[in-house]
mmCIF file of C-alpha atoms in Angstrom:
data_model
loop_
_atom_site.group_PDB
_atom_site.id
_atom_site.type_symbol
_atom_site.label_atom_id
_atom_site.label_comp_id
_atom_site.label_asym_id
_atom_site.label_seq_id
_atom_site.Cartn_x
_atom_site.Cartn_y
_atom_site.Cartn_z
ATOM 1 C CA MET A 1 -55.417 97.611 -72.788
ATOM 2 C CA GLN A 2 -56.334 101.055 -74.025
ATOM 3 C CA LEU A 3 -59.967 100.062 -73.931
ATOM 4 C CA ILE A 4 -60.038 100.062 -70.027
ATOM 5 C CA HIS A 5 -63.501 102.115 -69.786
ATOM 6 C CA ASN A 6 -65.146 99.577 -72.130
ATOM 7 C CA ARG A 7 -64.446 96.264 -70.570
ATOM 8 C CA LEU A 8 -67.390 94.500 -72.352
ATOM 9 C CA ASP A 9 -66.069 95.436 -75.725
ATOM 10 C CA ASP A 10 -64.708 92.346 -77.712
ATOM 11 C CA ALA A 11 -61.531 93.922 -78.343
ATOM 12 C CA TYR A 12 -60.921 94.293 -74.238
ATOM 13 C CA ILE A 13 -61.846 90.928 -73.713
ATOM 14 C CA HIS A 14 -59.497 89.599 -76.359
ATOM 15 C CA GLY A 15 -56.763 91.496 -74.666
ATOM 16 C CA VAL A 16 -57.392 89.950 -71.582
ATOM 17 C CA GLU A 17 -57.285 86.706 -73.136
ATOM 18 C CA ILE A 18 -53.865 87.504 -74.671
ATOM 19 C CA ILE A 19 -52.364 88.771 -71.343
ATOM 20 C CA LEU A 20 -53.563 85.352 -69.661
ATOM 21 C CA ASN A 21 -52.252 83.236 -72.476
ATOM 22 C CA TYR A 22 -48.996 85.053 -72.409
ATOM 23 C CA THR A 23 -48.721 84.746 -68.729
ATOM 24 C CA PHE A 24 -49.767 81.140 -68.157
ATOM 25 C CA THR A 25 -47.347 80.247 -71.118
ATOM 26 C CA ARG A 26 -44.346 82.050 -69.591
ATOM 27 C CA LEU A 27 -45.020 80.837 -65.830
ATOM 28 C CA ARG A 28 -45.692 77.092 -67.183
ATOM 29 C CA GLU A 29 -45.877 75.540 -63.649
ATOM 30 C CA ALA A 30 -48.076 78.228 -61.951
ATOM 31 C CA ASN A 31 -51.489 77.447 -61.392
ATOM 32 C CA GLU A 32 -52.324 80.960 -59.953
ATOM 33 C CA ILE A 33 -50.884 84.436 -60.872
ATOM 34 C CA ARG A 34 -51.132 87.528 -59.301
ATOM 35 C CA CYS A 35 -54.238 89.571 -60.404
ATOM 36 C CA SER A 36 -53.807 93.017 -62.088
ATOM 37 C CA CYS A 37 -57.221 94.402 -61.608
ATOM 38 C CA VAL A 38 -57.851 97.769 -59.912
ATOM 39 C CA LYS A 39 -59.115 95.466 -56.658
ATOM 40 C CA CYS A 40 -56.386 93.511 -56.259
ATOM 41 C CA CYS A 41 -53.471 95.390 -57.469
ATOM 42 C CA ASN A 42 -51.274 92.409 -58.127
ATOM 43 C CA ALA A 43 -51.255 91.616 -54.080
ATOM 44 C CA VAL A 44 -53.400 88.417 -54.626
ATOM 45 C CA SER A 45 -52.972 85.537 -56.612
ATOM 46 C CA TRP A 46 -55.773 83.851 -58.342
ATOM 47 C CA THR A 47 -56.513 81.055 -60.864
ATOM 48 C CA GLN A 48 -56.832 82.195 -64.630
ATOM 49 C CA GLU A 49 -60.537 81.956 -64.614
ATOM 50 C CA MET A 50 -60.747 84.119 -61.604
ATOM 51 C CA VAL A 51 -58.210 86.846 -62.884
ATOM 52 C CA ARG A 52 -60.184 86.753 -66.103
ATOM 53 C CA SER A 53 -63.373 87.749 -64.262
ATOM 54 C CA HIS A 54 -61.628 90.163 -61.953
ATOM 55 C CA LEU A 55 -60.097 91.891 -65.052
ATOM 56 C CA ILE A 56 -63.480 91.941 -66.735
ATOM 57 C CA VAL A 57 -65.393 93.267 -63.699
ATOM 58 C CA HIS A 58 -62.984 95.497 -62.040
ATOM 59 C CA GLY A 59 -60.695 96.435 -64.825
ATOM 60 C CA MET A 60 -56.980 96.440 -65.292
ATOM 61 C CA ILE A 61 -54.583 98.705 -63.208
ATOM 62 C CA GLN A 62 -54.041 101.574 -65.628
ATOM 63 C CA ASN A 63 -50.372 102.170 -65.077
ATOM 64 C CA TYR A 64 -49.442 98.516 -65.080
ATOM 65 C CA THR A 65 -47.968 98.424 -68.563
ATOM 66 C CA PHE A 66 -44.674 96.351 -67.829
ATOM 67 C CA TRP A 67 -45.905 93.035 -66.745
ATOM 68 C CA TYR A 68 -43.033 92.081 -64.405
ATOM 69 C CA HIS A 69 -45.382 90.070 -62.173
ATOM 70 C CA HIS A 70 -46.624 88.206 -65.201
ATOM 71 C CA GLY A 71 -43.196 86.940 -66.815
ATOM 72 C CA GLU A 72 -42.119 89.908 -69.023
ATOM 73 C CA ARG A 73 -38.692 90.748 -69.170
ATOM 74 C CA THR A 74 -36.839 94.094 -69.803
ATOM 75 C CA SER A 75 -35.352 93.117 -73.015
ATOM 76 C CA GLU A 76 -38.947 91.975 -74.560
ATOM 77 C CA THR A 77 -40.312 95.548 -73.601
ATOM 78 C CA GLU A 78 -37.393 97.218 -75.400
ATOM 79 C CA GLU A 79 -37.835 95.068 -78.553
ATOM 80 C CA SER A 80 -41.640 95.727 -78.612
ATOM 81 C CA ASN A 81 -41.117 99.528 -78.273
ATOM 82 C CA SER A 82 -38.428 99.641 -81.002
ATOM 83 C CA GLU A 83 -40.921 97.576 -83.172
ATOM 84 C CA SER A 84 -43.830 99.972 -82.376
ATOM 85 C CA GLU A 85 -41.229 103.165 -83.284
ATOM 86 C CA ASP A 86 -40.544 101.533 -86.653
ATOM 87 C CA ASP A 87 -44.303 100.821 -87.619
ATOM 88 C CA GLU A 88 -44.958 104.643 -86.708
ATOM 89 C CA ASN A 89 -41.909 105.553 -88.925
ATOM 90 C CA VAL A 90 -43.538 103.838 -91.917
ATOM 91 C CA ILE A 91 -46.743 105.647 -91.992
#
């Protein structure tokens, strides 16, 4: 979500969709999730459509990089970081 200042960019909107798909896949039975927009700050739960709207209108919390409210586990973050480091070393 590096494009936080350009929330109408296709890449940002695509990133929002990836986050929402990931979250609702991980939390299968959830009808609502915590909204990580700057207005709600993970304190309020909404439907997928409302969270999508909030993330586009208000933007995502800048320092929310580990999605612990949205089903991400510590081991997944470590694997993702090591893959990114491997990719950087190739270049």
